[in-house]
Amino acid sequence: MTTTSEPTELSEPALSVRQVLTLERVLAGEPEVVAGAGQLDRPVRWVHVAEAPDVGVMLTGGEMVLTTGVLLAGDEDKQAEYIRSLHRAEAAAVVLGLGRAFPAPPEVMRRAAERCGLPMVVLHRPFPFAELTEEVQCRLVRRKFAAVSLSESVRTALTALITAGAPLQSLLDEVASHSACPVVVTNLAHRVLATAGERSAVDDVLRDWERIARQAGGSEGDGWIRAELGGRGERWGQIMLCGHRGDTATGRLLADRAAEALVLHRMLGGNSAHTWEEQSAQSLLTDLVSGVVPARQLLPRARAAGLPVNRRTFVPLVVRDVEPDQLDRVLRMVGLSGLVAELADGAVAVLLSLARDQDAPVLTANFAARVHSEAARTVVAAADPRTAWDDVPTGLREAQHVADAADSSAALDLPAVVRLRDVHLRGLIRLLRDDPHVQSFAERELDGLLCEADEDMLSVLRTYLATGRNKSRTAQLHHVSRPALYRRLEAIQTRLGVDLDDFEQAASVHIALLAHDAQQS
């Protein structure tokens, strides 16, 4: 695995020794690798024709040296030293044209090259070195131009996205389009914060993420390329190209450009690695709640995000009137594993992951008690524990429904953890609120008040019915005298054409009012 600790300047594009040996012009010389066969993936930065025995002092590294060895013939010490000097200069390879000086591969040079790990190639047919030099240099120049063009193209595209205020995902999608492989962003604990790329390929990577995250290194050119994220002496994550099929230099360039953009995105947007963790959890839990993506397909993402999923009990929760960071803090305080994310309607979803031998109701109650100590006026809604991951989406939707129903009336005397059985008729009405028949019923029953849009009258009616038709309590809550309340109730009954002292008629109006409130929310 290639690693770059900081964004670097444009990497020098190169051909490998192996690639040079497959060029048509080189094949005409009948090349044979006689030493260093295991080092053929070394990059060739330039091609240099030299006959001088001390050529090593003129090299800067990465050159493929072409020679006939005419000045080395007959002197084995010079031959061995020639190879050692190339090795010290970090030459990519040496190519020896067989001929008058060396009709056969010189054994001294071959042994020295093998000991140094320097690829040594002999050409069995006469070959004009100028043709090889021209071919390789032209290819390198073209690659250099392509690399510069790619670098500027990527940088321009990413900068435009940042300037437009695009989210992190848009930047990663752009990087993935250039790299044609999965892109993964992690924190320092190797937890996945964001991904991009073809969904099936990303899922394959995440499915094996535990092994990949543990992998400390690998051979250069294997396509696993990463760049560190950080600045001002602080590292806070990394971006990884997973299985990049292009050459290593191009992959490193893309990773570095992506890292630069992500750091800039964080600085300009005031973002932090913690915020990216929230975004990751939000994306996962939103997909679970929506049901658009099957739960089974989301399992690798959950595992890569650090959520324990093997042989666990899951408790879906939805909490209202509290900030996500408060719930994150509570999770850490009580020592529970879970994900926290704000949903679209302002509620916060929490998915607890407990060991099978842990008491889920007790731990849930402890969590809720700590939440209430952090934010007293809040609702903690819970679904029944799930032992199957596929049942988690249904549980989250149930918890969301309970939270909606519980939040709709301050008159409810709710327990610390609200469940479906605690919301009774109000919960049923909220489930049916979008049914056209229920909507028509509510409008028909409340027509006398809705047509006047009298919110004061509706408020009095709401309190009167919620308190079990307790007139004294209703008058007290609305700060009016009992005679004044009687007059309002009389007006309400006249407008609706009902007798609120009749239980069935009062119940019908109460259900219609619950449906109306559910539809309005």
Short mmCIF file of C-alpha atoms in Angstrom, two decimals:
data_model
loop_
_atom_site.label_atom_id
_atom_site.label_comp_id
_atom_site.label_asym_id
_atom_site.label_seq_id
_atom_site.Cartn_x
_atom_site.Cartn_y
_atom_site.Cartn_z
CA MET A 1 0.00 0.00 0.00
CA THR A 2 1.52 3.27 -1.11
CA THR A 3 1.37 5.95 1.55
CA THR A 4 1.92 9.67 1.37
CA SER A 5 1.96 11.53 4.64
CA GLU A 6 1.37 14.94 3.08
CA PRO A 7 0.20 16.19 -0.31
CA THR A 8 3.19 16.24 -2.64
CA GLU A 9 4.12 18.00 -5.82
CA LEU A 10 3.16 16.40 -9.11
CA SER A 11 4.57 12.88 -9.20
CA GLU A 12 7.02 12.15 -12.03
CA PRO A 13 5.22 9.92 -14.55
CA ALA A 14 7.24 6.87 -15.52
CA LEU A 15 7.22 3.65 -17.47
CA SER A 16 8.26 0.50 -15.68
CA VAL A 17 11.20 -1.58 -16.87
CA ARG A 18 8.71 -4.28 -17.78
CA GLN A 19 6.70 -1.85 -19.93
CA VAL A 20 9.82 -0.65 -21.75
CA LEU A 21 10.77 -4.23 -22.58
CA THR A 22 7.38 -4.79 -24.24
CA LEU A 23 7.78 -1.90 -26.68
CA GLU A 24 7.81 -3.05 -30.30
CA ARG A 25 11.17 -1.45 -31.04
CA VAL A 26 12.75 -3.15 -28.03
CA LEU A 27 11.29 -6.53 -28.89
CA ALA A 28 13.07 -6.30 -32.25
CA GLY A 29 16.36 -6.52 -30.33
CA GLU A 30 15.31 -9.84 -28.71
CA PRO A 31 15.74 -8.71 -25.08
CA GLU A 32 16.53 -11.24 -22.36
CA VAL A 33 16.43 -10.50 -18.65
CA VAL A 34 19.52 -12.16 -17.16
CA ALA A 35 19.41 -10.65 -13.64
CA GLY A 36 17.01 -8.81 -11.32
CA ALA A 37 13.89 -10.36 -12.82
CA GLY A 38 12.00 -9.61 -9.61
CA GLN A 39 12.59 -5.86 -9.99
CA LEU A 40 11.05 -5.28 -13.42
CA ASP A 41 8.31 -3.03 -12.03
CA ARG A 42 10.85 -0.34 -11.20
CA PRO A 43 9.92 3.01 -12.76
CA VAL A 44 12.03 4.29 -15.65
CA ARG A 45 12.25 8.05 -15.39
CA TRP A 46 14.66 8.52 -18.30
CA VAL A 47 16.88 6.62 -20.74
CA HIS A 48 20.61 7.33 -20.81
CA VAL A 49 23.18 6.03 -23.32
CA ALA A 50 26.65 5.82 -21.75
CA GLU A 51 29.84 3.86 -22.25
CA ALA A 52 31.94 5.51 -19.50
CA PRO A 53 32.88 3.13 -16.64
CA ASP A 54 32.05 5.85 -14.06
CA VAL A 55 28.60 6.62 -15.48
CA GLY A 56 27.06 6.28 -11.99
CA VAL A 57 28.26 9.73 -10.96
CA MET A 58 26.23 11.28 -13.78
CA LEU A 59 22.92 9.70 -12.79
CA THR A 60 20.20 11.03 -10.48
CA GLY A 61 18.12 7.84 -10.13
CA GLY A 62 15.48 6.07 -12.19
CA GLU A 63 17.49 5.95 -15.44
CA MET A 64 17.64 2.97 -17.76
CA VAL A 65 21.27 2.87 -18.90
CA LEU A 66 22.08 1.56 -22.42
CA THR A 67 25.61 0.38 -23.15
CA THR A 68 27.66 -1.91 -25.41
CA GLY A 69 30.29 -2.33 -22.66
CA VAL A 70 33.09 -1.55 -25.07
CA LEU A 71 35.16 0.14 -22.32
CA LEU A 72 34.55 -2.72 -19.87
CA ALA A 73 35.66 -5.68 -21.99
CA GLY A 74 38.53 -7.68 -20.56
CA ASP A 75 38.43 -6.12 -17.06
CA GLU A 76 36.21 -8.04 -14.65
CA ASP A 77 36.88 -5.61 -11.77
CA LYS A 78 35.61 -2.72 -13.89
CA GLN A 79 32.60 -4.78 -14.91
CA ALA A 80 31.62 -5.52 -11.28
CA GLU A 81 32.27 -1.92 -10.20
CA TYR A 82 30.18 -0.64 -13.12
CA ILE A 83 27.16 -2.57 -11.88
CA ARG A 84 27.73 -1.50 -8.27
CA SER A 85 27.97 2.17 -9.29
CA LEU A 86 24.65 1.90 -11.13
CA HIS A 87 23.13 0.35 -8.05
CA ARG A 88 24.44 3.15 -5.82
CA ALA A 89 23.02 5.72 -8.25
CA GLU A 90 19.61 3.95 -8.03
CA ALA A 91 19.45 3.29 -11.76
CA ALA A 92 16.28 1.54 -12.92
CA ALA A 93 18.05 -1.04 -15.12
CA VAL A 94 21.03 -1.64 -17.38
CA VAL A 95 20.62 -2.82 -21.00
CA LEU A 96 23.68 -4.38 -22.64
CA GLY A 97 23.83 -4.76 -26.41
CA LEU A 98 25.72 -7.96 -27.26
CA GLY A 99 28.32 -7.64 -29.99
CA ARG A 100 32.09 -7.41 -30.41
CA ALA A 101 32.73 -6.38 -26.78
CA PHE A 102 30.47 -9.03 -25.27
CA PRO A 103 29.25 -11.74 -27.65
CA ALA A 104 27.52 -13.42 -24.65
CA PRO A 105 26.15 -12.08 -21.32
CA PRO A 106 29.21 -11.42 -19.05
CA GLU A 107 28.93 -13.63 -16.00
CA VAL A 108 30.67 -11.15 -13.67
CA MET A 109 28.19 -8.40 -14.50
CA ARG A 110 25.25 -10.80 -14.29
CA ARG A 111 26.26 -12.03 -10.81
CA ALA A 112 26.88 -8.49 -9.56
CA ALA A 113 23.50 -7.32 -10.89
CA GLU A 114 21.75 -10.28 -9.28
CA ARG A 115 23.37 -9.51 -5.92
CA CYS A 116 22.36 -5.84 -6.17
CA GLY A 117 18.84 -6.58 -7.38
CA LEU A 118 19.49 -4.45 -10.47
CA PRO A 119 17.58 -5.58 -13.59
CA MET A 120 20.09 -6.48 -16.31
CA VAL A 121 18.87 -7.01 -19.85
CA VAL A 122 20.88 -8.14 -22.86
CA LEU A 123 19.89 -7.56 -26.49
CA HIS A 124 20.74 -10.51 -28.74
CA ARG A 125 20.27 -8.64 -32.03
CA PRO A 126 22.00 -5.42 -33.10
CA PHE A 127 19.81 -2.54 -32.10
CA PRO A 128 20.17 1.25 -32.62
CA PHE A 129 20.04 2.74 -29.15
CA ALA A 130 18.83 6.04 -30.63
CA GLU A 131 15.52 4.44 -31.59
CA LEU A 132 14.94 3.16 -28.06
CA THR A 133 15.91 6.49 -26.54
CA GLU A 134 13.58 8.37 -28.87
CA GLU A 135 10.68 5.99 -28.26
CA VAL A 136 10.93 6.06 -24.47
CA GLN A 137 11.59 9.80 -24.20
CA CYS A 138 8.56 10.58 -26.38
CA ARG A 139 6.35 8.35 -24.29
CA LEU A 140 7.61 9.90 -21.06
CA VAL A 141 6.99 13.43 -22.34
CA ARG A 142 3.47 12.49 -23.38
CA ARG A 143 2.85 10.93 -19.97
CA LYS A 144 4.25 14.00 -18.27
CA PHE A 145 1.90 16.23 -20.24
CA ALA A 146 -1.04 13.93 -19.51
CA ALA A 147 -0.17 13.95 -15.79
CA VAL A 148 0.00 17.76 -15.70
CA SER A 149 -3.30 17.97 -17.57
CA LEU A 150 -4.94 15.45 -15.23
CA SER A 151 -3.61 17.24 -12.16
CA GLU A 152 -4.98 20.59 -13.29
CA SER A 153 -8.28 19.07 -14.37
CA VAL A 154 -8.82 17.38 -11.01
CA ARG A 155 -7.72 20.43 -9.04
CA THR A 156 -9.97 22.75 -11.07
CA ALA A 157 -13.00 20.50 -10.70
CA LEU A 158 -12.55 20.03 -6.96
CA THR A 159 -11.88 23.72 -6.36
CA ALA A 160 -15.06 24.62 -8.26
CA LEU A 161 -17.07 22.26 -6.08
CA ILE A 162 -15.60 23.68 -2.89
CA THR A 163 -16.26 27.25 -4.05
CA ALA A 164 -19.87 26.33 -4.79
CA GLY A 165 -20.27 24.97 -1.26
CA ALA A 166 -20.68 21.37 -2.42
CA PRO A 167 -20.86 18.65 0.26
CA LEU A 168 -18.11 16.13 0.90
CA GLN A 169 -19.91 13.47 -1.15
CA SER A 170 -19.74 15.58 -4.31
CA LEU A 171 -15.96 15.92 -3.97
CA LEU A 172 -15.54 12.18 -3.49
CA ASP A 173 -17.79 11.40 -6.46
CA GLU A 174 -15.53 13.61 -8.60
CA VAL A 175 -12.40 11.80 -7.38
CA ALA A 176 -14.04 8.42 -8.03
CA SER A 177 -14.94 9.44 -11.58
CA HIS A 178 -11.24 10.12 -12.30
CA SER A 179 -9.82 7.11 -10.45
CA ALA A 180 -12.43 4.59 -11.68
CA CYS A 181 -12.19 2.73 -8.37
CA PRO A 182 -13.82 2.89 -4.92
CA VAL A 183 -12.76 5.87 -2.79
CA VAL A 184 -12.93 5.62 1.01
CA VAL A 185 -12.40 8.30 3.67
CA THR A 186 -11.68 7.12 7.22
CA ASN A 187 -10.79 8.61 10.57
CA LEU A 188 -7.65 7.63 12.46
CA ALA A 189 -9.43 4.61 13.94
CA HIS A 190 -10.04 3.36 10.36
CA ARG A 191 -13.78 3.87 10.68
CA VAL A 192 -15.33 4.68 7.32
CA LEU A 193 -16.70 8.23 7.15
CA ALA A 194 -17.61 8.41 3.47
CA THR A 195 -17.33 6.41 0.25
CA ALA A 196 -17.71 6.97 -3.47
CA GLY A 197 -17.59 4.85 -6.59
CA GLU A 198 -19.62 2.11 -8.17
CA ARG A 199 -21.95 0.80 -5.47
CA SER A 200 -21.19 -2.90 -5.97
CA ALA A 201 -17.43 -2.28 -5.94
CA VAL A 202 -17.71 -0.13 -2.80
CA ASP A 203 -19.77 -2.85 -1.09
CA ASP A 204 -17.10 -5.43 -1.95
CA VAL A 205 -14.46 -3.24 -0.30
CA LEU A 206 -16.56 -2.57 2.80
CA ARG A 207 -17.46 -6.23 3.14
CA ASP A 208 -13.77 -6.99 3.68
CA TRP A 209 -12.97 -3.71 5.45
CA GLU A 210 -11.80 -5.21 8.75
CA ARG A 211 -8.99 -7.04 6.96
CA ILE A 212 -8.17 -4.06 4.76
CA ALA A 213 -8.05 -1.71 7.76
CA ARG A 214 -5.63 -4.03 9.56
CA GLN A 215 -3.36 -4.28 6.53
CA ALA A 216 -0.24 -2.31 7.41
CA GLY A 217 1.27 -2.17 3.94
CA GLY A 218 1.72 -3.85 0.59
CA SER A 219 3.68 -3.76 -2.61
CA GLU A 220 3.76 -0.55 -4.60
CA GLY A 221 1.57 -0.80 -7.65
CA ASP A 222 -1.05 -3.07 -6.09
CA GLY A 223 -3.62 -0.31 -6.48
CA TRP A 224 -4.15 0.46 -2.78
CA ILE A 225 -3.07 4.08 -2.49
CA ARG A 226 -3.75 6.40 0.40
CA ALA A 227 -3.00 9.97 1.39
CA GLU A 228 -3.15 11.37 4.89
CA LEU A 229 -5.63 14.10 5.83
CA GLY A 230 -4.50 16.79 8.21
CA GLY A 231 -2.69 20.04 8.62
CA ARG A 232 -0.74 22.15 11.07
CA GLY A 233 0.96 19.08 12.45
CA GLU A 234 -2.29 17.23 13.14
CA ARG A 235 -3.53 14.14 11.31
CA TRP A 236 -7.26 13.37 11.47
CA GLY A 237 -7.92 10.82 8.74
CA GLN A 238 -7.00 9.45 5.36
CA ILE A 239 -8.40 9.01 1.88
CA MET A 240 -7.81 5.72 0.09
CA LEU A 241 -8.10 4.62 -3.52
CA CYS A 242 -9.07 0.96 -3.35
CA GLY A 243 -7.83 -1.15 -6.24
CA HIS A 244 -6.70 1.64 -8.59
CA ARG A 245 -5.91 -0.03 -11.92
CA GLY A 246 -3.84 2.76 -13.44
CA ASP A 247 -0.15 3.33 -12.81
CA THR A 248 0.96 4.13 -9.29
CA ALA A 249 2.14 7.67 -10.09
CA THR A 250 -1.28 8.64 -11.43
CA GLY A 251 -3.01 7.05 -8.46
CA ARG A 252 -0.76 8.88 -6.03
CA LEU A 253 -1.43 12.13 -7.88
CA LEU A 254 -5.19 11.64 -7.59
CA ALA A 255 -4.96 10.73 -3.90
CA ASP A 256 -2.84 13.80 -3.16
CA ARG A 257 -5.11 16.15 -5.08
CA ALA A 258 -8.13 14.68 -3.30
CA ALA A 259 -6.43 15.07 0.09
CA GLU A 260 -5.62 18.72 -0.64
CA ALA A 261 -9.24 19.38 -1.59
CA LEU A 262 -10.67 17.62 1.47
CA VAL A 263 -8.41 19.55 3.83
CA LEU A 264 -9.40 22.81 2.12
CA HIS A 265 -13.07 21.80 2.26
CA ARG A 266 -12.77 21.26 6.01
CA MET A 267 -10.96 24.54 6.60
CA LEU A 268 -13.31 26.71 4.54
CA GLY A 269 -16.47 25.03 5.73
CA GLY A 270 -15.52 24.93 9.37
CA ASN A 271 -16.01 21.19 9.22
CA SER A 272 -14.27 18.64 11.36
CA ALA A 273 -13.64 14.93 11.24
CA HIS A 274 -16.38 14.59 13.87
CA THR A 275 -18.85 16.33 11.55
CA TRP A 276 -17.96 13.84 8.81
CA GLU A 277 -18.65 11.02 11.26
CA GLU A 278 -22.09 12.55 11.87
CA GLN A 279 -22.70 12.78 8.14
CA SER A 280 -21.72 9.13 7.73
CA ALA A 281 -24.11 8.03 10.49
CA GLN A 282 -26.86 10.26 9.10
CA SER A 283 -26.54 8.79 5.62
CA LEU A 284 -26.64 5.23 6.96
CA LEU A 285 -29.58 5.73 9.33
CA THR A 286 -31.54 7.76 6.77
CA ASP A 287 -31.15 4.94 4.26
CA LEU A 288 -32.27 2.44 6.90
CA VAL A 289 -35.35 4.49 7.82
CA SER A 290 -36.35 5.11 4.19
CA GLY A 291 -36.13 1.46 3.21
CA VAL A 292 -35.01 2.47 -0.29
CA VAL A 293 -31.85 0.37 0.11
CA PRO A 294 -32.36 -3.16 1.51
CA ALA A 295 -30.95 -3.51 5.02
CA ARG A 296 -28.75 -6.41 3.94
CA GLN A 297 -26.92 -4.15 1.48
CA LEU A 298 -26.29 -1.59 4.23
CA LEU A 299 -24.69 -4.11 6.58
CA PRO A 300 -21.12 -3.63 5.20
CA ARG A 301 -21.46 0.14 5.63
CA ALA A 302 -22.60 -0.27 9.23
CA ARG A 303 -19.72 -2.62 10.02
CA ALA A 304 -17.16 -0.33 8.35
CA ALA A 305 -18.58 2.64 10.28
CA GLY A 306 -17.59 0.87 13.50
CA LEU A 307 -21.01 -0.44 14.57
CA PRO A 308 -20.79 -3.98 16.03
CA VAL A 309 -23.23 -6.11 14.01
CA ASN A 310 -22.34 -9.77 14.65
CA ARG A 311 -24.62 -11.53 17.16
CA ARG A 312 -25.99 -8.27 18.53
CA THR A 313 -29.29 -6.92 19.81
CA PHE A 314 -30.32 -3.65 18.16
CA VAL A 315 -32.51 -1.07 19.92
CA PRO A 316 -33.95 1.59 17.55
CA LEU A 317 -34.64 4.94 19.24
CA VAL A 318 -35.85 8.36 18.12
CA VAL A 319 -35.30 11.32 20.43
CA ARG A 320 -36.84 14.80 20.14
CA ASP A 321 -35.77 18.21 21.43
CA VAL A 322 -32.12 17.31 21.88
CA GLU A 323 -28.93 17.87 19.88
CA PRO A 324 -27.04 14.94 18.27
CA ASP A 325 -23.80 15.82 20.04
CA GLN A 326 -25.60 15.57 23.39
CA LEU A 327 -26.69 12.03 22.54
CA ASP A 328 -23.16 11.17 21.37
CA ARG A 329 -21.90 12.34 24.74
CA VAL A 330 -24.51 10.26 26.58
CA LEU A 331 -23.52 7.16 24.59
CA ARG A 332 -19.91 7.60 25.67
CA MET A 333 -20.92 8.26 29.27
CA VAL A 334 -22.97 5.07 29.58
CA GLY A 335 -20.44 3.05 27.56
CA LEU A 336 -22.79 1.84 24.83
CA SER A 337 -22.09 1.24 21.14
CA GLY A 338 -24.35 2.97 18.68
CA LEU A 339 -24.91 5.43 15.86
CA VAL A 340 -26.51 8.87 16.21
CA ALA A 341 -27.94 10.93 13.34
CA GLU A 342 -30.36 13.80 12.88
CA LEU A 343 -33.32 12.92 10.67
CA ALA A 344 -35.01 15.20 8.16
CA ASP A 345 -37.78 16.31 10.53
CA GLY A 346 -35.42 17.43 13.28
CA ALA A 347 -35.72 14.27 15.34
CA VAL A 348 -32.54 12.37 16.20
CA ALA A 349 -32.27 8.65 15.49
CA VAL A 350 -30.16 6.44 17.75
CA LEU A 351 -29.37 2.81 16.97
CA LEU A 352 -27.97 0.98 19.99
CA SER A 353 -25.94 -2.19 19.43
CA LEU A 354 -25.86 -4.44 22.50
CA ALA A 355 -24.33 -7.83 23.20
CA ARG A 356 -26.88 -10.64 23.20
CA ASP A 357 -26.35 -11.31 26.92
CA GLN A 358 -27.00 -7.67 27.92
CA ASP A 359 -30.38 -6.59 29.32
CA ALA A 360 -31.72 -4.38 26.52
CA PRO A 361 -34.71 -2.85 28.44
CA VAL A 362 -32.53 -1.93 31.44
CA LEU A 363 -29.76 -0.40 29.34
CA THR A 364 -32.30 1.49 27.23
CA ALA A 365 -33.91 2.86 30.40
CA ASN A 366 -30.49 3.91 31.72
CA PHE A 367 -29.73 5.67 28.45
CA ALA A 368 -33.10 7.46 28.50
CA ALA A 369 -32.63 8.54 32.11
CA ARG A 370 -29.26 10.09 31.25
CA VAL A 371 -30.80 11.81 28.21
CA HIS A 372 -33.55 13.30 30.39
CA SER A 373 -30.90 14.59 32.78
CA GLU A 374 -29.22 16.34 29.83
CA ALA A 375 -32.48 17.69 28.34
CA ALA A 376 -35.50 17.48 30.62
CA ARG A 377 -38.19 18.38 28.05
CA THR A 378 -37.52 15.63 25.57
CA VAL A 379 -39.17 12.48 24.26
CA VAL A 380 -37.26 9.21 24.02
CA ALA A 381 -39.23 6.83 21.79
CA ALA A 382 -38.16 3.23 21.36
CA ALA A 383 -39.15 0.21 19.32
CA ASP A 384 -38.84 -3.29 20.70
CA PRO A 385 -35.30 -4.74 20.48
CA ARG A 386 -34.37 -6.49 17.24
CA THR A 387 -31.96 -9.42 16.99
CA ALA A 388 -32.01 -9.53 13.18
CA TRP A 389 -30.37 -6.72 11.18
CA ASP A 390 -33.07 -6.98 8.51
CA ASP A 391 -35.66 -5.91 11.13
CA VAL A 392 -33.83 -2.69 12.06
CA PRO A 393 -35.49 -0.45 9.40
CA THR A 394 -38.98 -1.42 10.63
CA GLY A 395 -37.88 -0.72 14.19
CA LEU A 396 -36.56 2.73 13.33
CA ARG A 397 -39.77 3.64 11.52
CA GLU A 398 -41.78 2.41 14.52
CA ALA A 399 -39.68 4.53 16.90
CA GLN A 400 -40.13 7.53 14.59
CA HIS A 401 -43.89 7.00 14.57
CA VAL A 402 -44.00 6.75 18.38
CA ALA A 403 -41.92 9.93 18.72
CA ASP A 404 -44.26 11.78 16.36
CA ALA A 405 -47.34 10.65 18.26
CA ALA A 406 -45.85 11.37 21.70
CA ASP A 407 -44.59 14.77 20.64
CA SER A 408 -47.99 15.92 19.42
CA SER A 409 -49.47 16.59 22.85
CA ALA A 410 -47.95 18.01 26.01
CA ALA A 411 -50.99 16.73 27.91
CA LEU A 412 -49.81 13.13 27.69
CA ASP A 413 -48.24 11.71 30.84
CA LEU A 414 -45.41 9.78 29.20
CA PRO A 415 -42.88 7.33 30.66
CA ALA A 416 -39.13 7.87 30.34
CA VAL A 417 -39.05 5.49 27.37
CA VAL A 418 -42.14 5.79 25.18
CA ARG A 419 -43.20 2.73 23.22
CA LEU A 420 -46.00 1.97 20.79
CA ARG A 421 -48.35 0.83 23.55
CA ASP A 422 -48.00 4.22 25.27
CA VAL A 423 -49.44 6.33 22.42
CA HIS A 424 -52.77 4.45 22.15
CA LEU A 425 -55.36 6.09 19.88
CA ARG A 426 -53.08 9.02 19.08
CA GLY A 427 -50.56 6.60 17.56
CA LEU A 428 -53.21 4.91 15.43
CA ILE A 429 -54.49 8.24 14.13
CA ARG A 430 -50.99 9.31 13.12
CA LEU A 431 -50.56 6.08 11.18
CA LEU A 432 -53.80 6.78 9.28
CA ARG A 433 -53.44 10.54 8.91
CA ASP A 434 -52.73 10.42 5.16
CA ASP A 435 -55.76 8.26 4.40
CA PRO A 436 -58.27 10.33 2.33
CA HIS A 437 -61.19 8.91 4.32
CA VAL A 438 -59.64 10.06 7.59
CA GLN A 439 -58.94 13.50 6.13
CA SER A 440 -62.53 13.84 4.92
CA PHE A 441 -63.84 12.71 8.32
CA ALA A 442 -61.74 15.32 10.17
CA GLU A 443 -62.85 18.14 7.87
CA ARG A 444 -66.48 17.11 8.11
CA GLU A 445 -66.53 16.87 11.91
CA LEU A 446 -64.63 20.14 12.47
CA ASP A 447 -66.06 22.12 9.58
CA GLY A 448 -67.77 24.68 11.83
CA LEU A 449 -64.42 25.69 13.34
CA LEU A 450 -62.08 25.14 10.40
CA CYS A 451 -64.06 27.39 8.08
CA GLU A 452 -63.66 30.23 10.58
CA ALA A 453 -60.00 29.36 11.17
CA ASP A 454 -60.56 30.05 14.87
CA GLU A 455 -57.39 28.77 16.54
CA ASP A 456 -58.53 29.98 19.98
CA MET A 457 -61.68 27.87 19.78
CA LEU A 458 -59.70 24.85 18.55
CA SER A 459 -57.25 25.28 21.41
CA VAL A 460 -60.02 25.34 24.01
CA LEU A 461 -61.65 22.28 22.42
CA ARG A 462 -58.30 20.44 22.31
CA THR A 463 -57.63 21.06 26.01
CA TYR A 464 -61.19 20.23 27.06
CA LEU A 465 -61.12 16.84 25.32
CA ALA A 466 -57.52 16.02 26.33
CA THR A 467 -58.36 16.60 30.01
CA GLY A 468 -61.31 14.22 29.83
CA ARG A 469 -63.86 17.08 29.58
CA ASN A 470 -62.71 18.56 32.87
CA LYS A 471 -64.12 22.09 32.79
CA SER A 472 -62.32 23.34 35.90
CA ARG A 473 -58.92 22.15 34.61
CA THR A 474 -59.61 23.61 31.14
CA ALA A 475 -60.56 27.01 32.58
CA GLN A 476 -57.42 26.98 34.73
CA LEU A 477 -55.11 26.11 31.79
CA HIS A 478 -56.63 28.85 29.63
CA HIS A 479 -56.71 31.40 32.45
CA VAL A 480 -60.43 32.15 32.09
CA SER A 481 -63.35 32.01 34.49
CA ARG A 482 -65.73 29.07 34.44
CA PRO A 483 -68.66 31.19 33.11
CA ALA A 484 -66.40 32.44 30.30
CA LEU A 485 -65.41 28.84 29.50
CA TYR A 486 -69.06 27.76 29.46
CA ARG A 487 -69.82 30.47 26.89
CA ARG A 488 -66.93 29.30 24.67
CA LEU A 489 -67.96 25.66 24.92
CA GLU A 490 -71.53 26.65 24.05
CA ALA A 491 -70.25 28.49 20.96
CA ILE A 492 -68.11 25.51 19.94
CA GLN A 493 -71.07 23.11 20.22
CA THR A 494 -73.25 25.47 18.20
CA ARG A 495 -70.68 25.78 15.39
CA LEU A 496 -70.05 22.02 15.24
CA GLY A 497 -73.69 21.02 15.79
CA VAL A 498 -72.78 18.49 18.50
CA ASP A 499 -73.43 17.85 22.18
CA LEU A 500 -70.08 17.45 23.92
CA ASP A 501 -71.80 15.97 26.96
CA ASP A 502 -72.69 12.99 24.77
CA PHE A 503 -69.78 10.55 24.99
CA GLU A 504 -70.02 9.21 21.43
CA GLN A 505 -70.27 12.67 19.87
CA ALA A 506 -67.41 13.96 22.03
CA ALA A 507 -65.32 10.92 21.08
CA SER A 508 -66.02 11.52 17.40
CA VAL A 509 -64.94 15.16 17.66
CA HIS A 510 -61.84 14.16 19.65
CA ILE A 511 -60.75 11.65 16.98
CA ALA A 512 -61.34 14.23 14.25
CA LEU A 513 -59.25 16.77 16.15
CA LEU A 514 -56.41 14.25 16.60
CA ALA A 515 -56.51 13.53 12.87
CA HIS A 516 -56.52 17.25 12.05
CA ASP A 517 -53.51 17.89 14.30
CA ALA A 518 -51.67 14.89 12.83
CA GLN A 519 -52.26 16.16 9.30
CA GLN A 520 -51.10 19.67 10.19
CA SER A 521 -47.84 18.37 11.68
#
